[in-house]
mmCIF file of C-alpha atoms in Angstrom:
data_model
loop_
_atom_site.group_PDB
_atom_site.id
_atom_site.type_symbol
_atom_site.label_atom_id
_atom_site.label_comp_id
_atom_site.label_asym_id
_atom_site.label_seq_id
_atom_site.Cartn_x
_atom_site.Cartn_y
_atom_site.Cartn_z
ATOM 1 C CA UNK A 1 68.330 7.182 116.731
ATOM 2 C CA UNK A 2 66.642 7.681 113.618
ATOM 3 C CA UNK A 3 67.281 5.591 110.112
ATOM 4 C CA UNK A 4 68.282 9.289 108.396
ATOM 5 C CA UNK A 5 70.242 9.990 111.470
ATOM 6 C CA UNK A 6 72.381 7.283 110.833
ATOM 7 C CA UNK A 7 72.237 7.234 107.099
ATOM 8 C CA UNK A 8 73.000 10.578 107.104
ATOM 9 C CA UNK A 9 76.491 9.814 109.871
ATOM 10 C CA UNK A 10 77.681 7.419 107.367
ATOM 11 C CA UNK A 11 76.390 8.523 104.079
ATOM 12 C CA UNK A 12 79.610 10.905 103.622
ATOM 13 C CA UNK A 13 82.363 8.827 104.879
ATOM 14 C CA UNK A 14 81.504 5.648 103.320
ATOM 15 C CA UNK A 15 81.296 7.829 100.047
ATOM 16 C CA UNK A 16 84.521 9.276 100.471
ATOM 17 C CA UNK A 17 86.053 5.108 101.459
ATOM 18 C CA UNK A 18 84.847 4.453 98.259
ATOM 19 C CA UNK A 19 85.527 6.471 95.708
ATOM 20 C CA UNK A 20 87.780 8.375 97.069
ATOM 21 C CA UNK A 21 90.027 5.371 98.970
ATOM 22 C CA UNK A 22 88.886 2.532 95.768
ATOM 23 C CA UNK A 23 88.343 4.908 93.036
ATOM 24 C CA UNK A 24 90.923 7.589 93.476
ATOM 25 C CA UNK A 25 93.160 5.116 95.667
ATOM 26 C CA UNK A 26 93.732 2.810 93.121
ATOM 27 C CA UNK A 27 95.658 5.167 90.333
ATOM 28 C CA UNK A 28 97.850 6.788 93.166
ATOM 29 C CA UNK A 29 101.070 5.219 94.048
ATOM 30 C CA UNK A 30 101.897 3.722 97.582
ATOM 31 C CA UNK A 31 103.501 6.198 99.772
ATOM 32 C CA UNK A 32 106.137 4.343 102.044
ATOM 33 C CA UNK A 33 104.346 1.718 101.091
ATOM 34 C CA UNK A 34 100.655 2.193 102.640
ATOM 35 C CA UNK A 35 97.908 2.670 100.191
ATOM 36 C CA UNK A 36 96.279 5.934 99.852
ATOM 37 C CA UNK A 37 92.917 4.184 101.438
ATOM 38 C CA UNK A 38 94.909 3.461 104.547
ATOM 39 C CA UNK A 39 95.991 7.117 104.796
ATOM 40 C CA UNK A 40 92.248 7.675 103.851
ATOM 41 C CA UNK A 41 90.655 5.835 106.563
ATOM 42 C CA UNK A 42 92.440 7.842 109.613
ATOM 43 C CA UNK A 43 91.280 10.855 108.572
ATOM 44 C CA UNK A 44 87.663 9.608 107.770
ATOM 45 C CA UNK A 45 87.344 8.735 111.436
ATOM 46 C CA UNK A 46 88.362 11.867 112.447
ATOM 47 C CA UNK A 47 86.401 13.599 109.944
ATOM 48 C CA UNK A 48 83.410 11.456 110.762
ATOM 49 C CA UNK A 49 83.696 12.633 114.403
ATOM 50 C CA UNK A 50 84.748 15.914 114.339
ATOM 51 C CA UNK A 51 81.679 16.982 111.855
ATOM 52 C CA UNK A 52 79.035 14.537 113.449
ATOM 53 C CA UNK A 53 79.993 16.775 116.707
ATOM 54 C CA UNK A 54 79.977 20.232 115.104
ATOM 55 C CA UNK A 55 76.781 19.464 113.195
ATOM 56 C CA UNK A 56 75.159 18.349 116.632
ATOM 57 C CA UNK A 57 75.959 21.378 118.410
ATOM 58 C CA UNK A 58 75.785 23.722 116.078
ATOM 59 C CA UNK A 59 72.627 23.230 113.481
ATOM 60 C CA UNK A 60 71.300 20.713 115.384
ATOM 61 C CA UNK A 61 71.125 22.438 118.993
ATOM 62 C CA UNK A 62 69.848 25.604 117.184
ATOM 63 C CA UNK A 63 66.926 23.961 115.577
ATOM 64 C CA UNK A 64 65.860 22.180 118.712
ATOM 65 C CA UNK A 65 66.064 25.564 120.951
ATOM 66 C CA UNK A 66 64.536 27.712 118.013
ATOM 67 C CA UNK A 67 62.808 26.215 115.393
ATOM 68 C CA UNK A 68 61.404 22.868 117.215
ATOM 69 C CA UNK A 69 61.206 24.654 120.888
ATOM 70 C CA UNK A 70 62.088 21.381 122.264
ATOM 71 C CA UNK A 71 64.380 23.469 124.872
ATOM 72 C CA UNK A 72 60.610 25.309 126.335
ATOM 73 C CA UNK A 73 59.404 22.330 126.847
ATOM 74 C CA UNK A 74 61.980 20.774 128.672
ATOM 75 C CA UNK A 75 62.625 23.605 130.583
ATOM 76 C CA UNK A 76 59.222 23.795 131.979
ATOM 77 C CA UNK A 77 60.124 20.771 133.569
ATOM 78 C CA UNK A 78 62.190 21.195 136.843
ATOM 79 C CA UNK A 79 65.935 21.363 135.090
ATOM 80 C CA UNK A 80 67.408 24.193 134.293
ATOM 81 C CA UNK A 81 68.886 26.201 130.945
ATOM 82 C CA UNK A 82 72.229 24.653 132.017
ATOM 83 C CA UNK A 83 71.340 20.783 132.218
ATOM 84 C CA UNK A 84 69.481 21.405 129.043
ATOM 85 C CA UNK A 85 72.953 22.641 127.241
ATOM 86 C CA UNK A 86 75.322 19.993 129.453
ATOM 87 C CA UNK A 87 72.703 17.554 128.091
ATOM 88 C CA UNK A 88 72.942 18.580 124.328
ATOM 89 C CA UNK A 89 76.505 18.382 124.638
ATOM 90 C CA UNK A 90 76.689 15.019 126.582
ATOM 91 C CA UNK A 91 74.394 13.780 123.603
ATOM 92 C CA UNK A 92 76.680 15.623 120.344
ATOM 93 C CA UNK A 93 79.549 13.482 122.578
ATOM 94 C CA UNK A 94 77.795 10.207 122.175
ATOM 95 C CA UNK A 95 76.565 10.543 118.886
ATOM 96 C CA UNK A 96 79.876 11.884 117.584
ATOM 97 C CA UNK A 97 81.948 8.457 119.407
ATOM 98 C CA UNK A 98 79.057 6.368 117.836
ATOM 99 C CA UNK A 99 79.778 8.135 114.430
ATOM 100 C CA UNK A 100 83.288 7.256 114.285
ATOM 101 C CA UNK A 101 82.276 4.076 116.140
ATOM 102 C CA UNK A 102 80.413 2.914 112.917
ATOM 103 C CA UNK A 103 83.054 4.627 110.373
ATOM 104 C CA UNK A 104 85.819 2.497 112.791
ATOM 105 C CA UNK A 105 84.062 -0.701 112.319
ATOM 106 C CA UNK A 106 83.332 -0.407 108.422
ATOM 107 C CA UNK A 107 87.164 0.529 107.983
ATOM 108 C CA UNK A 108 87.737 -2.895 109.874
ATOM 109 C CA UNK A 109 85.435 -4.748 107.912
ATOM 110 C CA UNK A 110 87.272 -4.033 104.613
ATOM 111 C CA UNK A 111 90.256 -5.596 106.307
ATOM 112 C CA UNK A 112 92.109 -1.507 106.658
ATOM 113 C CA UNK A 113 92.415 -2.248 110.103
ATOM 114 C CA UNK A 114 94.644 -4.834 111.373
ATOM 115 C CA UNK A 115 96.350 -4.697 114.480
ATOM 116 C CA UNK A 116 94.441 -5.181 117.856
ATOM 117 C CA UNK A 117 96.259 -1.689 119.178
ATOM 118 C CA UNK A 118 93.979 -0.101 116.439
ATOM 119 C CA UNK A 119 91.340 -0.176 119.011
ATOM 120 C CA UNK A 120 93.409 2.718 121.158
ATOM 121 C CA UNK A 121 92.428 4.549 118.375
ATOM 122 C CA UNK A 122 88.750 4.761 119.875
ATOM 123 C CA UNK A 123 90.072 6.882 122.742
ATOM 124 C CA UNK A 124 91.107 9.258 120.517
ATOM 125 C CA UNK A 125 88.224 9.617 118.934
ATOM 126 C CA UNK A 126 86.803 10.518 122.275
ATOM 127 C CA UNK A 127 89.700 13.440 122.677
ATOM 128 C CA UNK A 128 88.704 14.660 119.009
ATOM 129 C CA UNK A 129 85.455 15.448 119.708
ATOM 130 C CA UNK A 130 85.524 17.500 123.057
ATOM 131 C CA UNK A 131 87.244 20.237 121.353
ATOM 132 C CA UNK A 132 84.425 20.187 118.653
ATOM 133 C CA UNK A 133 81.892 19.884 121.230
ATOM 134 C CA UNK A 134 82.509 23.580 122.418
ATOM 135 C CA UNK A 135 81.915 25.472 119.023
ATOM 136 C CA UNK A 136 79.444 28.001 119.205
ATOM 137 C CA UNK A 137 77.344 30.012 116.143
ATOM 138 C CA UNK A 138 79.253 32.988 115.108
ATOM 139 C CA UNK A 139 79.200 36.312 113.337
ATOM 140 C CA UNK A 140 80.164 39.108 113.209
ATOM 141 C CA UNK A 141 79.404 41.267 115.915
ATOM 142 C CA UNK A 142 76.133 43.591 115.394
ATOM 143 C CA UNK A 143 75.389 45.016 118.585
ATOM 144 C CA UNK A 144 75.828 48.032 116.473
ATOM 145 C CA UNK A 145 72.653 47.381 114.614
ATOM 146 C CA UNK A 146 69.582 49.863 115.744
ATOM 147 C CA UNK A 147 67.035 48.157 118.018
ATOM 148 C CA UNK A 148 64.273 46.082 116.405
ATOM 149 C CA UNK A 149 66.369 45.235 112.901
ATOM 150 C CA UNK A 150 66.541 41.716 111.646
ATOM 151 C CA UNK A 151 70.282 41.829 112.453
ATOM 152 C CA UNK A 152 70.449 43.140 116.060
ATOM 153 C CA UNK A 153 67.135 40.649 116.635
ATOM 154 C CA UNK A 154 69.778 37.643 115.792
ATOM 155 C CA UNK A 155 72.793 38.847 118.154
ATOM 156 C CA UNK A 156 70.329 39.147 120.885
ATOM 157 C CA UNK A 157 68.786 35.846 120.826
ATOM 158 C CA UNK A 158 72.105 34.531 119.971
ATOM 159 C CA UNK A 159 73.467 36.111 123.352
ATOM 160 C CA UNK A 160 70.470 34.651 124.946
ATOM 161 C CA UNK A 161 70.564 31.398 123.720
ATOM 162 C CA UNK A 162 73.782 30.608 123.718
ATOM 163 C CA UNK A 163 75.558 33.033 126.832
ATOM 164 C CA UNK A 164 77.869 36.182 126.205
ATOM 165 C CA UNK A 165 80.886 35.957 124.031
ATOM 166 C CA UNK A 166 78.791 33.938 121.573
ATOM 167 C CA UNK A 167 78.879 36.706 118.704
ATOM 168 C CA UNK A 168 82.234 37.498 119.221
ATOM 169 C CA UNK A 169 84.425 36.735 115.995
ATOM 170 C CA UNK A 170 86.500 33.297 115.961
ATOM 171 C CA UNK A 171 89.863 33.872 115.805
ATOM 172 C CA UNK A 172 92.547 31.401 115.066
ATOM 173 C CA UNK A 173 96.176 31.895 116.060
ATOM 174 C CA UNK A 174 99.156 29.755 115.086
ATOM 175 C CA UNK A 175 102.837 30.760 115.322
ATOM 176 C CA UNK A 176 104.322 29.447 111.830
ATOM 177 C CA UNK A 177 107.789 30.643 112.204
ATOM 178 C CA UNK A 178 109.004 27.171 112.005
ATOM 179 C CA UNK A 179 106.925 25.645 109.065
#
């Protein structure tokens, strides 16, 4: 791993710990009576791992397939276009667990973390990321576009690059009739 690589996983989340959970935390009552950096530090693992996965398979796997061309090279090798993707996703897995790893231990070494069952919460920083680990880059469809435009030259190579249903538009569905 590089030194910005890992700068970079714990640059945001430490900010937010500290002057967010120390700064902000300390002129906002208790609720129930945990401190607001307690409440804080959950979600900053979660954040920590969710985005560290995104980022990796999103920006990161595009520049490496487009912009680097690390993917022709590697698939000149005997592997195919599928162990290349398992393999960028095996590797947005492990740097998103060693994200919230690091986020985990820093929120343990300011004493937020307590209890020896806190460590369960590793697993489920596991189960947070696989979800993220599936996101794909999309627009809005332009297979409309004529032939040859900038636009229809990006849904193509995002069709080829990434398989069909990649341009399709993310859609989010949540039944709120009990909230």
């Amino acid at each position: 791993l590089a030194v910005t690589s890992i700068l970079g996983n714990l640059a945001d989340p430490m900010f937010y710990m500290l002057a967010l959970g120390f700064g902000l935390g300390s002129l906002l009552p208790k609720v129930d009576g945990m401190p607001y950096i307690t409440f804080l530090a959950a979600g900053t693992v979660c954040f920590s791992t969710m985005n560290t996965a995104t980022f990796e398979t999103l920006y990161s796997a595009f520049s490496r397939m487009h912009v680097q061309k690390t993917w022709d090279a590697i698939v000149n090798a005997p592997v195919g276009l599928d162990d290349v993707v398992l393999a960028e996703l095996v590797w947005a897995a492990a740097k998103s667990f060693l994200s919230g790893l690091a986020i985990f231990l820093v929120i343990w070494a300011l004493g937020l973390v307590t209890m020896p069952t806190a460590l369960l919460a590793l697993a489920v920083v596991i189960v947070l990321a696989i979800p993220m680990l599936s996101l794909r880059q999309g627009f809005a469809d332009d297979s409309g576009k004529p032939e040859g435009s900038p636009s229809r030259i990006a849904y193509d190579l995002r069709a080829e690059g990434f398989g069909p249903g990649v341009n399709g538009p993310f859609l989010v569905v949540a039944d709120l009739s009990e909230a």
